[in-house]
Amino acid sequence: MSVPMQRNRLDLRLLPAALAGWAAALVAVHSSGSVSLHLGGALVAASLGCASAALLGRRKCPAHAHGERWVMRDRGGTVLLHLALSVGVAAAVTLSAAQTQHTHEESGWSEAVESPTPISVTFRVTRDASPVQQRSGDGYRSDAAVLSFGENDQPVRAHAVVFTDTELRAGHRYTSKMLLSATDSAERSTAVMRPWGTEEPVRQQPDRVTGVAETFTDLRQATVEHSSSAVGEAPALLPGVILGDRSGQSQELTEAMRVAGLTHMTVVSGTHCALVMGALLGLGRILRIPRWTTLPLLLTGLALFVMLVQPAPSVIRAAVMGSIGALAVFAGRGRASSSLLCLCVILLLVYDPWFGVAAAFQLSVAATAGIVLIGARLKGLFAQRMPRFMAAALALAVSAQLFVTPVLLPIAEGVTLYSIPANIVAGPLLPLVTVPGTLAAVLSTTLPELSAVLLWLAGLPGAGIAEVGYAAAAMPHALAPWPAGHTGWVAAGIYTAAALVVCRMLIEARGRPRGWERAVLSSAVGVLTAVVIPLASLQGVLFGSALPEQWRLALCDVGQGDMLVVRTGEYAGIVVDAGEEPDMAAACLTKLRINEVEILMITHDHLDHYGGTAGVAQAAGIGEILYSGAAGWSVTEAVEELGGTALDAPEARGRVGQTLTHEGDYPVSWQVWSAADYHSNTNDNSLVVHFELWAAETPAGAVGSAIDPLRLLTLGDLEQEVAGMLLARDALPSAVDILKVSHHGAANGGTAVLEHSDPAVALIGVGEENSYGHPSGAVVAALDELGTATYRTDEHGTVVFSLTEEALKPVPLE
């Protein structure tokens, strides 16, 4: 016998205020302090005006009073009050941003970060330093709070990112002469700071804050040390699950957890905070403590947990979000969860408006909203078909995934197909790691032996979580591609509409959709069957591995030849050389979904570099051609002689110093460093171009950000004699992240440029089992000696590279 669905109305009265606050945050963080201040003042006046109008309307109708309680004359007064609240929240958020911006401007900090002059800065490190790769070698990235700078004694209270060669300790104050770089206005960190010269920051005398921080730092370090004896991948996973420290994880484990949709388990999330509070609540009930002490116990425990994992903005957000469920349970009203969620969003945005632009905050709110709105209803439906414990796990995963997917689609590289089953399997293991692991962390310095035992036991389910991640990531099409461009946005919109229809049906306890709802659901099914599923099923045939949504550079496999694509737009790019075979060149552009070549750069007049030009023209429109080579040689004429293909794009010879910047979603700038026409060996006439690529979403200071762009050098077939002459004149750039190795890695390219540029990544376009013996053993050995990651088309096929927050990420497409 089926159980009829019962309607459970939600209290959404604070929803308009939360949305208004969020909208205000998005505007304020992109504005200056004066704009935010004036906007906040106008919103305050508007809020007071709405409230006054509502109250005046009430006072004009004393006959509607019941005792001492007054009621509105009509619904208009109620609407005005809600409008006053929403505008008032928007004003509070805007003025909060204005206060922060005004402090930075009044103290002179905003001006200082724009100055090229080094300045003395005193700052406190707020989180443990994380290892990063810098141009100078291995280094560390630290989050810091600026206390003072220069001769200025005004409070600054600014966030900054610090890059150093030595590890800075959390909680300590440091002073150093720093070179500052400004970040984007929407970023919480206002500057990137690097020590000026060779001196590292000097640690100041400890204060009370330092003493407290040291206590928790010792606990964290002891926890990481005691975790080392756990089984499997647990030594790397436990610090992430318990403390949010992923520095010990391998790239393979990190990638597997991402593809499986389990990354949230290895960072401190609202789930972790809720588990800690749930454990404290259970402890309180076992000890039968008075009910009035429950809430102080939960809040105190949560505060200490935040200190243990370090009170970064993301942790504070997770703590507030995770406390919603505990407060709802304490209040005894599940219906209050929706109001508490809205209140949580309002408080967090007033506390820090920069939360509004953080993807993690958006995902957290979306997941919590899904659980609050439809989690209980889904659990009831699933419980009719399966055991209740399975129904609860499935409802939690489905409700969260349903709501976070629309947020993930614009920023992810695809759809994680096995996220729900992976979370269902791994979800029950998370409390078995978090609860005993947190207890072990608390005991790690006072009872180290017991702590080690608890961590070893917690490592068993921890290793299980890692195995679930590896298994899910290894499944076919684990990361399915989502349609790109307008098709993708339309599909995402239809998905969102369908999700809202399902949500409405569940909230209203209806089993069947209405007329217009059927149309939305039918459209979603149509998009799924006609676009998404075929794209996923053809992924292996057409694209090999999924083409990353945010790829920036591609090394095309065109046999024994060169071809690079530097992305400049959604479907646009710069192509450097075209290989020898037109079909292979066209196939690579099709695989990369490039239909517009803004500039085709042909480095010199050898067939394995320009022979495929007709294929480029066939697959995409060519805006212009930039080339080098022997005097009198022309790309257009050479291509026409090959097969009669007429190129209608204008062509011009490259000039040393020639430069151009391509703005947009995939910004690129380039400069010509060498372009000759007089060398008898035409290889030495090669067009040498230095590219800089960056992304707005890359964290300030990381390689690939606007401050520190990714640097690519393409050499054509430049040989060692002329290369040596250029190096002697300092006419080749030295700071290079990616090097397109000269002449397919031939010995006559030499190794001097390799040693001079010291690239992190080397690219070699070379045919499989070619008769030339490319690449040379000496070149390969030199790259190995430098520790350079080398990608060859004969071994890796076509390889694309994406800029991520952690590093440059290569993805072979075949």
Coordinates of C-alpha atoms in Angstrom, one line a residue, residues 529-715:
T529 CA 18.8 11.9 -25.5
A530 CA 19.5 14.0 -28.5
V531 CA 22.6 16.0 -27.4
V532 CA 24.2 14.9 -24.1
I533 CA 24.1 11.1 -24.4
P534 CA 25.3 11.0 -28.0
L535 CA 28.1 13.4 -27.2
A536 CA 29.2 11.2 -24.3
S537 CA 28.9 8.0 -26.3
L538 CA 30.9 9.4 -29.2
Q539 CA 33.5 10.9 -26.9
G540 CA 35.9 8.1 -27.2
V541 CA 35.4 7.8 -31.0
L542 CA 35.6 11.5 -31.9
F543 CA 37.6 13.1 -29.1
G544 CA 39.5 10.4 -27.2
S545 CA 39.5 11.8 -23.7
A546 CA 36.9 14.5 -23.0
L547 CA 38.0 17.9 -24.3
P548 CA 38.4 20.1 -21.3
E549 CA 36.1 23.1 -21.3
Q550 CA 38.8 25.5 -20.3
W551 CA 41.7 24.2 -22.5
R552 CA 44.2 26.9 -23.6
L553 CA 46.9 25.2 -25.7
A554 CA 47.0 22.1 -27.9
L555 CA 49.9 20.2 -29.4
C556 CA 48.4 18.6 -32.5
D557 CA 49.4 15.2 -33.8
V558 CA 50.1 15.8 -37.5
G559 CA 52.8 13.1 -37.9
Q560 CA 56.3 14.3 -38.7
G561 CA 55.5 18.0 -38.5
D562 CA 54.6 20.8 -36.2
M563 CA 51.2 22.3 -35.3
L564 CA 50.2 24.2 -32.2
V565 CA 46.9 25.8 -31.4
V566 CA 46.6 28.7 -28.8
R567 CA 43.0 29.3 -27.9
T568 CA 41.7 32.9 -28.1
G569 CA 38.0 32.3 -28.0
E570 CA 35.2 29.8 -27.5
Y571 CA 35.8 28.4 -31.0
A572 CA 38.8 30.6 -32.1
G573 CA 42.5 30.3 -31.8
I574 CA 46.0 31.1 -33.2
V575 CA 47.6 28.2 -35.1
V576 CA 51.4 28.0 -35.3
D577 CA 52.4 25.8 -38.3
A578 CA 50.1 23.3 -40.0
G579 CA 52.1 20.1 -40.4
E580 CA 52.4 18.5 -43.8
E581 CA 49.1 16.7 -44.3
P582 CA 45.9 18.9 -44.8
D583 CA 43.6 16.1 -43.6
M584 CA 45.5 15.8 -40.3
A585 CA 45.5 19.6 -39.7
A586 CA 41.8 19.8 -40.4
A587 CA 41.1 16.8 -38.1
C588 CA 42.9 18.4 -35.2
L589 CA 41.0 21.7 -35.5
T590 CA 37.7 19.7 -35.7
K591 CA 38.7 17.8 -32.6
L592 CA 39.4 21.1 -30.8
R593 CA 36.1 22.6 -32.1
I594 CA 38.0 25.5 -33.7
N595 CA 36.2 27.1 -36.6
E596 CA 38.0 30.5 -36.6
V597 CA 41.8 30.9 -36.9
E598 CA 42.5 34.5 -36.0
I599 CA 46.1 34.2 -37.1
L600 CA 47.9 31.4 -38.9
M601 CA 51.6 31.6 -38.1
I602 CA 53.9 29.7 -40.5
T603 CA 57.4 29.6 -39.0
H604 CA 59.3 28.9 -42.3
D605 CA 59.2 27.4 -45.7
H606 CA 59.5 23.7 -45.1
L607 CA 56.7 21.4 -46.1
D608 CA 56.2 19.8 -42.7
H609 CA 55.3 23.2 -41.4
Y610 CA 53.1 24.7 -44.1
G611 CA 51.9 21.7 -46.1
G612 CA 48.7 21.3 -44.1
T613 CA 47.6 24.9 -44.6
A614 CA 44.8 23.9 -47.0
G615 CA 43.4 21.7 -44.2
V616 CA 43.4 24.6 -41.8
A617 CA 41.5 26.7 -44.4
Q618 CA 39.0 23.8 -45.0
A619 CA 38.2 23.4 -41.2
A620 CA 38.2 27.1 -40.2
G621 CA 38.2 30.6 -41.6
I622 CA 41.6 32.2 -41.5
G623 CA 41.8 35.9 -40.5
E624 CA 45.4 36.6 -41.4
I625 CA 48.7 34.8 -42.1
L626 CA 51.9 35.8 -40.4
Y627 CA 55.1 34.0 -41.6
S628 CA 58.8 33.9 -42.0
G629 CA 61.2 32.1 -44.3
A630 CA 63.6 32.7 -47.2
A631 CA 63.4 36.0 -49.0
G632 CA 60.8 36.1 -51.7
W633 CA 58.9 33.1 -50.3
S634 CA 55.1 33.4 -49.9
V635 CA 52.8 31.1 -48.0
T636 CA 49.8 31.8 -50.3
E637 CA 51.8 31.0 -53.4
A638 CA 53.4 27.9 -51.9
V639 CA 50.0 26.5 -50.9
E640 CA 48.5 27.2 -54.3
E641 CA 51.4 25.4 -56.0
L642 CA 50.7 22.3 -53.8
G643 CA 47.1 21.7 -54.7
G644 CA 45.5 24.8 -56.2
T645 CA 43.9 26.0 -52.9
A646 CA 43.5 29.7 -53.0
L647 CA 43.9 31.4 -49.6
D648 CA 42.0 34.7 -49.4
A649 CA 43.5 35.7 -46.0
P650 CA 46.0 38.6 -46.1
E651 CA 49.5 37.7 -45.3
A652 CA 52.5 39.5 -43.9
R653 CA 56.0 38.8 -42.8
G654 CA 56.7 38.8 -39.1
R655 CA 58.8 41.6 -37.7
V656 CA 61.0 41.4 -34.6
G657 CA 59.2 43.2 -31.8
Q658 CA 55.8 42.9 -33.4
T659 CA 53.2 42.3 -30.7
L660 CA 49.5 41.9 -30.2
T661 CA 47.0 41.2 -27.3
H662 CA 43.8 39.2 -27.8
E663 CA 41.3 40.2 -25.1
G664 CA 38.2 38.2 -24.1
D665 CA 37.5 35.0 -22.2
Y666 CA 40.8 33.4 -23.2
P667 CA 43.3 36.3 -23.2
V668 CA 46.6 35.9 -25.1
S669 CA 49.4 38.3 -25.9
W670 CA 52.4 37.5 -28.2
Q671 CA 55.6 39.0 -29.4
V672 CA 57.9 38.1 -32.3
W673 CA 61.5 37.6 -31.1
S674 CA 63.1 36.4 -34.3
A675 CA 62.1 36.5 -38.0
A676 CA 64.9 36.5 -40.6
D677 CA 65.0 36.0 -44.4
Y678 CA 68.7 36.0 -45.1
H679 CA 70.1 32.8 -43.6
S680 CA 71.2 30.2 -46.2
N681 CA 69.7 27.5 -43.9
T682 CA 66.0 28.3 -44.0
N683 CA 65.5 26.6 -40.6
D684 CA 67.4 29.6 -39.1
N685 CA 64.8 32.0 -40.7
S686 CA 62.2 30.5 -38.4
L687 CA 59.6 32.7 -36.8
V688 CA 60.2 32.7 -33.0
V689 CA 57.2 33.8 -31.0
H690 CA 56.7 34.3 -27.3
F691 CA 53.2 33.9 -26.0
E692 CA 51.6 34.8 -22.6
L693 CA 48.4 33.2 -21.6
W694 CA 46.3 34.0 -18.5
A695 CA 42.8 33.4 -17.0
A696 CA 40.7 35.7 -14.9
E697 CA 39.7 32.9 -12.6
T698 CA 43.3 31.7 -11.9
P699 CA 44.2 32.8 -8.3
A700 CA 46.4 35.9 -8.1
G701 CA 50.1 35.1 -8.1
A702 CA 49.7 31.6 -9.5
V703 CA 51.2 30.8 -12.9
G704 CA 48.5 31.5 -15.4
S705 CA 47.0 34.6 -13.6
A706 CA 47.0 38.1 -15.1
I707 CA 49.9 39.0 -12.8
D708 CA 52.0 35.9 -13.6
P709 CA 50.9 34.6 -17.0
L710 CA 51.8 31.3 -18.5
R711 CA 54.7 31.7 -21.0
L712 CA 55.1 29.7 -24.1
L713 CA 58.0 29.9 -26.6
T714 CA 57.8 28.5 -30.1
L715 CA 61.1 28.1 -32.0

